[in-house]
CSV table of N, CA and C in Angstrom, one decimal:
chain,number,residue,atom,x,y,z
A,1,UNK,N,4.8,2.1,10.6
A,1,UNK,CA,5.1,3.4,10.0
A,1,UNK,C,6.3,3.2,9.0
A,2,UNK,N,6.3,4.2,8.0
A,2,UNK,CA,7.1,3.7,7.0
A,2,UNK,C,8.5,4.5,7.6
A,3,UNK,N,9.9,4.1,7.0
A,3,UNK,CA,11.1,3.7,7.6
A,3,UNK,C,11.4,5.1,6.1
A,4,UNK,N,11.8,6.2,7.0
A,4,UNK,CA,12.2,7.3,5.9
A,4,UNK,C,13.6,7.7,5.9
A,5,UNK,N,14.4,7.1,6.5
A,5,UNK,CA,16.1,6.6,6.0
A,5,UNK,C,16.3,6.8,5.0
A,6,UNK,N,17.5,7.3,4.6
A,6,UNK,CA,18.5,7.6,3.5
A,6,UNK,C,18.3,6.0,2.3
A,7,UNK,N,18.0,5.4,2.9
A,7,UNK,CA,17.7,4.7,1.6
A,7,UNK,C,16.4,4.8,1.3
A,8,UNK,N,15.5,4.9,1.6
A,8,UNK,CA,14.4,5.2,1.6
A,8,UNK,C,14.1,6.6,0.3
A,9,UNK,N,15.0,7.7,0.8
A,9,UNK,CA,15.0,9.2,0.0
A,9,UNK,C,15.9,8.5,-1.4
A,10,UNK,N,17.1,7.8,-1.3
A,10,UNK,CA,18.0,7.9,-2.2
A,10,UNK,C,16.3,6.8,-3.1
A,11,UNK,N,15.7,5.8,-2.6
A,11,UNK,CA,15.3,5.0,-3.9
A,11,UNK,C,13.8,5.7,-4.3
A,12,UNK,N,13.6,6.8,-3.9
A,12,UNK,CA,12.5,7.6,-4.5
A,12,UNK,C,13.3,9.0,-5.2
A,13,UNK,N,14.1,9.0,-5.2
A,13,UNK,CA,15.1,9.8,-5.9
A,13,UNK,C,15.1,8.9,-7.2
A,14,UNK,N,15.8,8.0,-7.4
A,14,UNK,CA,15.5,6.8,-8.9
A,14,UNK,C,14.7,6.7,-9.4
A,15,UNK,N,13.1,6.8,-8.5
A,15,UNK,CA,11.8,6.0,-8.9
A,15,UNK,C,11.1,7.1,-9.9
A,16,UNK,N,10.8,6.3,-10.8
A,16,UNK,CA,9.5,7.6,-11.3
A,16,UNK,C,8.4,7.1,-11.0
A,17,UNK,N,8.0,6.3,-10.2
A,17,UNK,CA,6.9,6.2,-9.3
A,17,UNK,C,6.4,5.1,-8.3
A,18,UNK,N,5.7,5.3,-7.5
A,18,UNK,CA,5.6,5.2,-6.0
A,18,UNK,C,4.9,4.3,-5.9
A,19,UNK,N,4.3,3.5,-4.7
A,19,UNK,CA,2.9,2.4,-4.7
A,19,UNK,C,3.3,2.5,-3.3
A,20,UNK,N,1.9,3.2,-2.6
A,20,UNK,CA,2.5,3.0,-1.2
A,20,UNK,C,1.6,2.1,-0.7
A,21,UNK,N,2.2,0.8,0.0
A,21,UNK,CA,1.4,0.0,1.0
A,21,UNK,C,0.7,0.4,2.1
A,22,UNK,N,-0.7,0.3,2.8
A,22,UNK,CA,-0.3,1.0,3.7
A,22,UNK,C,-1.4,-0.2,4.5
A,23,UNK,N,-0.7,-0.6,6.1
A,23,UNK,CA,-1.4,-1.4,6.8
A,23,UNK,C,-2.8,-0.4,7.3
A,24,UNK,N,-3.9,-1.6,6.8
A,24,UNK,CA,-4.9,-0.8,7.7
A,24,UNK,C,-5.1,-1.0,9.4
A,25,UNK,N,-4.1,-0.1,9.9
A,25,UNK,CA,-4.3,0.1,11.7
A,25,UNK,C,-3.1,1.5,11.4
A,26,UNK,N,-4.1,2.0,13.2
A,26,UNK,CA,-3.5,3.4,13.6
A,26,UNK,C,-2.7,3.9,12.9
A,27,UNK,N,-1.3,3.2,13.7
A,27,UNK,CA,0.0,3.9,14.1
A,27,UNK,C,0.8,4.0,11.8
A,28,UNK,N,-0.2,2.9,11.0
A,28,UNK,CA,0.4,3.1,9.8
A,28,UNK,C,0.0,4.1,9.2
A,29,UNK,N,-1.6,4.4,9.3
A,29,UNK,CA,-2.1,5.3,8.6
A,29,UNK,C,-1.5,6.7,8.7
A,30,UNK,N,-1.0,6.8,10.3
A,30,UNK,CA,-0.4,8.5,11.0
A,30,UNK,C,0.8,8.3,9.9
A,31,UNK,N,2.0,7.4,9.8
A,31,UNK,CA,3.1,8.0,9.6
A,31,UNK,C,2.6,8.0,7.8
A,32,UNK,N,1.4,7.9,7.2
A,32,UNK,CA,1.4,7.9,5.8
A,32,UNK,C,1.5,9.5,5.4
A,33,UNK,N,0.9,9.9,6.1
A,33,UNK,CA,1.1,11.7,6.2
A,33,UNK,C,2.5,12.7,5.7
A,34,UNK,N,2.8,12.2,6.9
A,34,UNK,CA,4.1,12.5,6.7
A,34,UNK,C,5.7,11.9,5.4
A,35,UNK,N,5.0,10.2,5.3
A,35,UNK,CA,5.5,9.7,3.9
A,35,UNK,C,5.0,10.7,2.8
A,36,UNK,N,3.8,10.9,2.5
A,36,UNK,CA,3.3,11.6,1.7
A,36,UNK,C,4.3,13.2,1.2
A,37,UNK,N,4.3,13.3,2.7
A,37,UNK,CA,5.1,14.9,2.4
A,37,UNK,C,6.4,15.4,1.7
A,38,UNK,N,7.3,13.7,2.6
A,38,UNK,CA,8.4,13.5,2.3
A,38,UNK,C,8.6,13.1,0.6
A,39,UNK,N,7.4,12.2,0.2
A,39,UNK,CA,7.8,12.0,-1.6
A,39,UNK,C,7.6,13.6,-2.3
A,40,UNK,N,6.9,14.3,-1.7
A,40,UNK,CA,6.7,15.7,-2.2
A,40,UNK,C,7.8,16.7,-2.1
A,41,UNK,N,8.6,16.2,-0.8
A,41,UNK,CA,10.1,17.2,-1.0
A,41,UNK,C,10.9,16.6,-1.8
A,42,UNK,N,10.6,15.2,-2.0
A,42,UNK,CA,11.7,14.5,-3.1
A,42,UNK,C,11.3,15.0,-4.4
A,43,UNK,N,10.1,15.0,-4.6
A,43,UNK,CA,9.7,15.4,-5.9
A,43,UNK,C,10.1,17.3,-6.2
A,44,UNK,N,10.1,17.9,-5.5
A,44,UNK,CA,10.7,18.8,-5.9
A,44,UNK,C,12.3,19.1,-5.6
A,45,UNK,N,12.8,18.5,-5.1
A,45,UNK,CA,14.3,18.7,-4.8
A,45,UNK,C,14.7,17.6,-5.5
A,46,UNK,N,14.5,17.1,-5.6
A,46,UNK,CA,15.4,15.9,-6.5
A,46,UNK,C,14.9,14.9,-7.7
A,47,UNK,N,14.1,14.8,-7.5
A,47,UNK,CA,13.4,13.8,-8.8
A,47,UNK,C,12.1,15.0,-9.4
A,48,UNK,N,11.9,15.7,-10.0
A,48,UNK,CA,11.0,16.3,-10.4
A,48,UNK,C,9.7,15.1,-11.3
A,49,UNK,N,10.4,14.2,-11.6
A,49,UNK,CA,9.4,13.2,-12.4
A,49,UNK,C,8.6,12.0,-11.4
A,50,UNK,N,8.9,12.4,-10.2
A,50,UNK,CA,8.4,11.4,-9.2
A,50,UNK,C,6.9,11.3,-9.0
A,51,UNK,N,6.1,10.6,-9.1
A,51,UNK,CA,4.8,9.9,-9.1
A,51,UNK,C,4.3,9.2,-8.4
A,52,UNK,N,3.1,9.5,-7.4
A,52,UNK,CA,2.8,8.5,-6.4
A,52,UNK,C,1.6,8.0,-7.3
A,53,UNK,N,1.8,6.9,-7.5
A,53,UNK,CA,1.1,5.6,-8.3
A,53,UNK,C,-0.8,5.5,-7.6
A,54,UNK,N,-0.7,5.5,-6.0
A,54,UNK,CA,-1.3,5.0,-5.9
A,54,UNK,C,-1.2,4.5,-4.4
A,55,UNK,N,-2.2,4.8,-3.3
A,55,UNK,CA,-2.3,4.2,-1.7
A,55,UNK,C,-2.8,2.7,-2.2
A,56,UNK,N,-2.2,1.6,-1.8
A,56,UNK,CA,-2.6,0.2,-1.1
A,56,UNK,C,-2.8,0.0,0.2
A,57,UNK,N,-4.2,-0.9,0.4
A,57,UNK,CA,-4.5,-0.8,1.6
A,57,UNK,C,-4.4,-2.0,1.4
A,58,UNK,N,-3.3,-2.5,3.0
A,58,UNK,CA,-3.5,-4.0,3.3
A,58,UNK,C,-3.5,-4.6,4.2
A,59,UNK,N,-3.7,-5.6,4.7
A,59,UNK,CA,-3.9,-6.4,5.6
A,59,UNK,C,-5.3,-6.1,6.4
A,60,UNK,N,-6.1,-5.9,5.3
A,60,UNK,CA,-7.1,-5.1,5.7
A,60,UNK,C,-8.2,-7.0,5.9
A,61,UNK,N,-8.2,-6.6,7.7
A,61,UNK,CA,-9.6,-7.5,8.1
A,61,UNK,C,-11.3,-6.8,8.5
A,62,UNK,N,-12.1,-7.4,6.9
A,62,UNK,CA,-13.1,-6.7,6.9
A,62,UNK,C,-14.6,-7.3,7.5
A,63,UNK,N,-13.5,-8.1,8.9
A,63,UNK,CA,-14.8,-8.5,9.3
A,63,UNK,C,-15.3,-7.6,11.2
A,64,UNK,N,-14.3,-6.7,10.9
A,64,UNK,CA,-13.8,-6.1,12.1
A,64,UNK,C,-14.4,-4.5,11.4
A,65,UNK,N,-15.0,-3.6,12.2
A,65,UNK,CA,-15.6,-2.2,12.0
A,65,UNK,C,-14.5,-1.7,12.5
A,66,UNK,N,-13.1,-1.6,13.0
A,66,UNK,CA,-11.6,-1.0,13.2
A,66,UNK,C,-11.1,-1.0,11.5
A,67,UNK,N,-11.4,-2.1,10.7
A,67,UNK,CA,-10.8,-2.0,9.6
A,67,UNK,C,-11.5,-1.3,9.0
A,68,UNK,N,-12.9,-1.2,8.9
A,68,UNK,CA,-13.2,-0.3,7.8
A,68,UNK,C,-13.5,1.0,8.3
A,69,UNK,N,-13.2,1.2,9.7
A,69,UNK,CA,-13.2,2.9,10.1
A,69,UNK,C,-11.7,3.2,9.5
A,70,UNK,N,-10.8,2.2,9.3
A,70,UNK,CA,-9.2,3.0,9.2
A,70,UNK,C,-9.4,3.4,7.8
A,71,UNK,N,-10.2,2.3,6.8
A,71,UNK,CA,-10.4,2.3,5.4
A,71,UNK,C,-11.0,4.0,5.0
A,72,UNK,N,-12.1,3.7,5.4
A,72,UNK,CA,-12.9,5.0,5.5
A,72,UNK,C,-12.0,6.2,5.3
A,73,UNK,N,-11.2,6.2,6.3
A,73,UNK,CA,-10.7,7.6,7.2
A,73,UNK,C,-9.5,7.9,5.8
A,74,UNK,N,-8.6,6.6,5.4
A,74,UNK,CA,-7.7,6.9,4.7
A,74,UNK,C,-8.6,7.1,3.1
A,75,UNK,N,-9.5,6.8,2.5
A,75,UNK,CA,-10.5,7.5,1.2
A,75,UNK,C,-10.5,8.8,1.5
A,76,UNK,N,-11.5,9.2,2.5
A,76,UNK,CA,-11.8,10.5,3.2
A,76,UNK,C,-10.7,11.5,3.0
A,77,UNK,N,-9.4,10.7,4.1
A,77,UNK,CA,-8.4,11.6,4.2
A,77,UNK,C,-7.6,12.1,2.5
A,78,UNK,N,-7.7,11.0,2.0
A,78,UNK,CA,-6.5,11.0,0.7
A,78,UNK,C,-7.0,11.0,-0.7
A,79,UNK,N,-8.2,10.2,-0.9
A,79,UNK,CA,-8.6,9.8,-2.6
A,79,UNK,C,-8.5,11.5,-3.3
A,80,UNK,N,-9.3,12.2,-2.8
A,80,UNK,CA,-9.0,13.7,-3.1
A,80,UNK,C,-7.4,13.7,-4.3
A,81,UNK,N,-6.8,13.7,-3.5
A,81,UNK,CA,-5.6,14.6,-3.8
A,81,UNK,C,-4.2,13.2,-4.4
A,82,UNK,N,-4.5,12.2,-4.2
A,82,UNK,CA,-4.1,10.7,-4.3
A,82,UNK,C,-5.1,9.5,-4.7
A,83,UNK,N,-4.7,8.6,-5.9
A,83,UNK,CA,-5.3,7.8,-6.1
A,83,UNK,C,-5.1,6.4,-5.0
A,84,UNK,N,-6.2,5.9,-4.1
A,84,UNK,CA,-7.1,5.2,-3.6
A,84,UNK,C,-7.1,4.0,-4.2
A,85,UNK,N,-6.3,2.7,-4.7
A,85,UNK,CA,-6.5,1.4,-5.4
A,85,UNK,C,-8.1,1.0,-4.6
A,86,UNK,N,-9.2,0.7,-5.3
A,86,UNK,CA,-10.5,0.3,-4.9
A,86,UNK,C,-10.0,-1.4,-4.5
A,87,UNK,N,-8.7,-1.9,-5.0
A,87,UNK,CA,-8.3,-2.9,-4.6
A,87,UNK,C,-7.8,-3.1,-3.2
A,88,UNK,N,-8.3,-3.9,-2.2
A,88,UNK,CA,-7.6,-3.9,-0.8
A,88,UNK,C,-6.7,-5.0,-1.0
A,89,UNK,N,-6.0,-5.3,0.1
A,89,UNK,CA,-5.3,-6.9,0.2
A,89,UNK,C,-5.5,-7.4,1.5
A,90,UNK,N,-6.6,-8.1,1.2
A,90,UNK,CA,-7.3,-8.8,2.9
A,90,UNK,C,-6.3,-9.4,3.7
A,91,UNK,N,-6.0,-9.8,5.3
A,91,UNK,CA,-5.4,-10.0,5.6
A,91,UNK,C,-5.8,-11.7,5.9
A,92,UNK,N,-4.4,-12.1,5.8
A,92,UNK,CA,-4.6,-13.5,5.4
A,92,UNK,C,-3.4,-14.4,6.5
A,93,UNK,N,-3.7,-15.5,6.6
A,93,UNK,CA,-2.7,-16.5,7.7
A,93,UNK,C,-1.5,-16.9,6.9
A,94,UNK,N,-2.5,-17.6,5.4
A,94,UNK,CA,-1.8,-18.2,3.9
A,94,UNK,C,-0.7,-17.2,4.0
A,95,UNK,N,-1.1,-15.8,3.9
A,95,UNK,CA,0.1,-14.9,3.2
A,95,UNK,C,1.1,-14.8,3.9
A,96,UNK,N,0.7,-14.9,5.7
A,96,UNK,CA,1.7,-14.6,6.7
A,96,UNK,C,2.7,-15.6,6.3
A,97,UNK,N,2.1,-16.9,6.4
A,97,UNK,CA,3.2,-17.9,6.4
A,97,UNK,C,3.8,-18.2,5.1
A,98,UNK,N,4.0,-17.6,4.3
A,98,UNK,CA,5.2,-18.2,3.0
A,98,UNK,C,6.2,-17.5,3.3
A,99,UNK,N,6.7,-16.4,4.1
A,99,UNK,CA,8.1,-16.0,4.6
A,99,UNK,C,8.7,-17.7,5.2
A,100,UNK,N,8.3,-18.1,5.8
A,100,UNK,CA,8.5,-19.2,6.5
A,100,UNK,C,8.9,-20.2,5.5
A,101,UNK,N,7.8,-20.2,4.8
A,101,UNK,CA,7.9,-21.2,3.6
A,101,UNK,C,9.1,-21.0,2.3
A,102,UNK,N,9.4,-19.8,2.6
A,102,UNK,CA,10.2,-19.6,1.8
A,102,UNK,C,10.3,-19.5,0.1
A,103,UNK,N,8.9,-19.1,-0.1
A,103,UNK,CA,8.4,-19.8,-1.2
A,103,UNK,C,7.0,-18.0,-1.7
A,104,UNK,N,6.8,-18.1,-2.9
A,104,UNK,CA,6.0,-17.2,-3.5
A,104,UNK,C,4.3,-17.5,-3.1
A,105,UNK,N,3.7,-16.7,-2.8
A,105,UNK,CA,2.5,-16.4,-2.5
A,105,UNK,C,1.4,-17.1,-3.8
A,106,UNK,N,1.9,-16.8,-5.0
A,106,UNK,CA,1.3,-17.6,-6.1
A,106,UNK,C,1.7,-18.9,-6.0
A,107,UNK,N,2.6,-19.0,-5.7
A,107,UNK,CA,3.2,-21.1,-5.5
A,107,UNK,C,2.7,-21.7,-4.1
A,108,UNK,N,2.6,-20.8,-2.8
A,108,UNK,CA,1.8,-21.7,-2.0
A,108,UNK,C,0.6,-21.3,-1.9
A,109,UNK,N,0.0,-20.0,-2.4
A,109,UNK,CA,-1.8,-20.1,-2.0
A,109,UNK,C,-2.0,-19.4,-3.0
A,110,UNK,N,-1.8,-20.5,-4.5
A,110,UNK,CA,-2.8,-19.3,-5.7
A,110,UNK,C,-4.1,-19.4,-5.6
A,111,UNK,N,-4.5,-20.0,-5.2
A,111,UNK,CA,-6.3,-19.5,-4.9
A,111,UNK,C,-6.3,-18.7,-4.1
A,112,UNK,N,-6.3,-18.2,-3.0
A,112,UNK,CA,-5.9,-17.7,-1.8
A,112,UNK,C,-6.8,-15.8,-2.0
A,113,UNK,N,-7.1,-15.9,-1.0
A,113,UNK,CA,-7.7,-14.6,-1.2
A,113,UNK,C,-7.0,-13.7,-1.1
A,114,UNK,N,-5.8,-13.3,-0.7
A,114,UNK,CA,-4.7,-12.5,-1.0
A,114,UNK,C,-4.1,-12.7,-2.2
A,115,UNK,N,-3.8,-13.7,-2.5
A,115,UNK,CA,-2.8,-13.6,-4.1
A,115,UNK,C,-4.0,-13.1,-5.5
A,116,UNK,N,-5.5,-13.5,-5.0
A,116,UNK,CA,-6.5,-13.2,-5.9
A,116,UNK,C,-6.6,-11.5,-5.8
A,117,UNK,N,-6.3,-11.0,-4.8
A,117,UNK,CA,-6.3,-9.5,-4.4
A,117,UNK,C,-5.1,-8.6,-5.2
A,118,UNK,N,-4.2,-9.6,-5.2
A,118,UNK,CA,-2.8,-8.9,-5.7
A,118,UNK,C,-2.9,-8.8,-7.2
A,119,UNK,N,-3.6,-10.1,-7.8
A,119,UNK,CA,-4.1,-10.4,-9.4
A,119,UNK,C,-4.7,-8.9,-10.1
A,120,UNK,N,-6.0,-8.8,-8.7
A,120,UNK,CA,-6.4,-7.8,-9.1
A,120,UNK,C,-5.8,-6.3,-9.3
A,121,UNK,N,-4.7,-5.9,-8.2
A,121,UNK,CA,-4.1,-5.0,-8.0
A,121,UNK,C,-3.3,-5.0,-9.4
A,122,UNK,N,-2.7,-5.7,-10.1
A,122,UNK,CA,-1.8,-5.8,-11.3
A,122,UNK,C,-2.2,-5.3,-12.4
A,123,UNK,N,-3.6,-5.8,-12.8
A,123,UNK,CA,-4.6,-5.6,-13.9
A,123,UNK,C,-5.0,-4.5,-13.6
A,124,UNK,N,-5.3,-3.8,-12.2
A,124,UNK,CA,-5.7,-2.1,-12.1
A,124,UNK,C,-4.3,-1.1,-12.3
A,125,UNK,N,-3.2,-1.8,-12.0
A,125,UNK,CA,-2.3,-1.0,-12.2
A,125,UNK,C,-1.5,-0.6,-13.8
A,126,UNK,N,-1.9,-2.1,-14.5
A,126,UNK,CA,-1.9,-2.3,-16.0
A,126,UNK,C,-2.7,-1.6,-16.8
A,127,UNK,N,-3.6,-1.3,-16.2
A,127,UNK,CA,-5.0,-0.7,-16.9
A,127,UNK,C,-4.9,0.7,-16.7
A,128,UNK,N,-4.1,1.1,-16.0
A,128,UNK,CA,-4.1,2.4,-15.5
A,128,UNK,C,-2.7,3.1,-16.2
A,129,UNK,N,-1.6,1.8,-16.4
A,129,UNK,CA,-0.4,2.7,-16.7
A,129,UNK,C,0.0,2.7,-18.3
């Protein structure tokens, strides 16, 4: 669930726009709701130019029917009224481990089906802005 702290409000107060991550399971999709609400009281109380860019869905494992019922549910729930990136970011071991590594996702797994996921996310976001 996303972390709606005072830093949180103060860096969507600066932002003119948004990219929300959002893990595909339960407990992330519920508190997206309420993120949603919160960028909308920011947007009118304080940043009037504020922009949600766009839902990312990630760590999305599509070999499991839990991932694509969460997928589903968050189109269903949101593409309406919020732009839906058709781009997911599969979940991956490669991606887990470069915290560890200490190192960039394009430097230890550019092939990687995640960093090829994110390629894409860029060029949709480029194309769109």
């Amino acid at each position: 669930m996303p972390s709606l702290g005072m830093m949180t409000i103060n860096a969507l107060s600066c932002a003119d726009s948004v990219l929300i991550p959002v893990q595909a399971a339960y407990l992330p999709v519920k508190g997206l709701q309420q993120l949603i609400k919160t960028i909308g009281r920011v947007k009118k109380q304080l940043n009037p130019s504020l922009n949600i860019e766009g839902i990312l869905i990630t760590m999305v494992d599509n070999r499991t029917n839990y991932a694509k019922d969460i997928t589903s549910q968050i189109h269903d729930a949101y593409s309406a009224s919020v732009n839906v990136f058709p781009v997911e970011i599969p979940l991956s071991v490669r991606a887990a481990e470069i915290s560890a590594e200490g190192s960039s996702l394009y430097v230890y797994d550019p092939k990687g089906k995640a960093a090829n996921a994110y390629k894409e996310l860029i060029k949709e976001v480029m194309n769109n802005g």
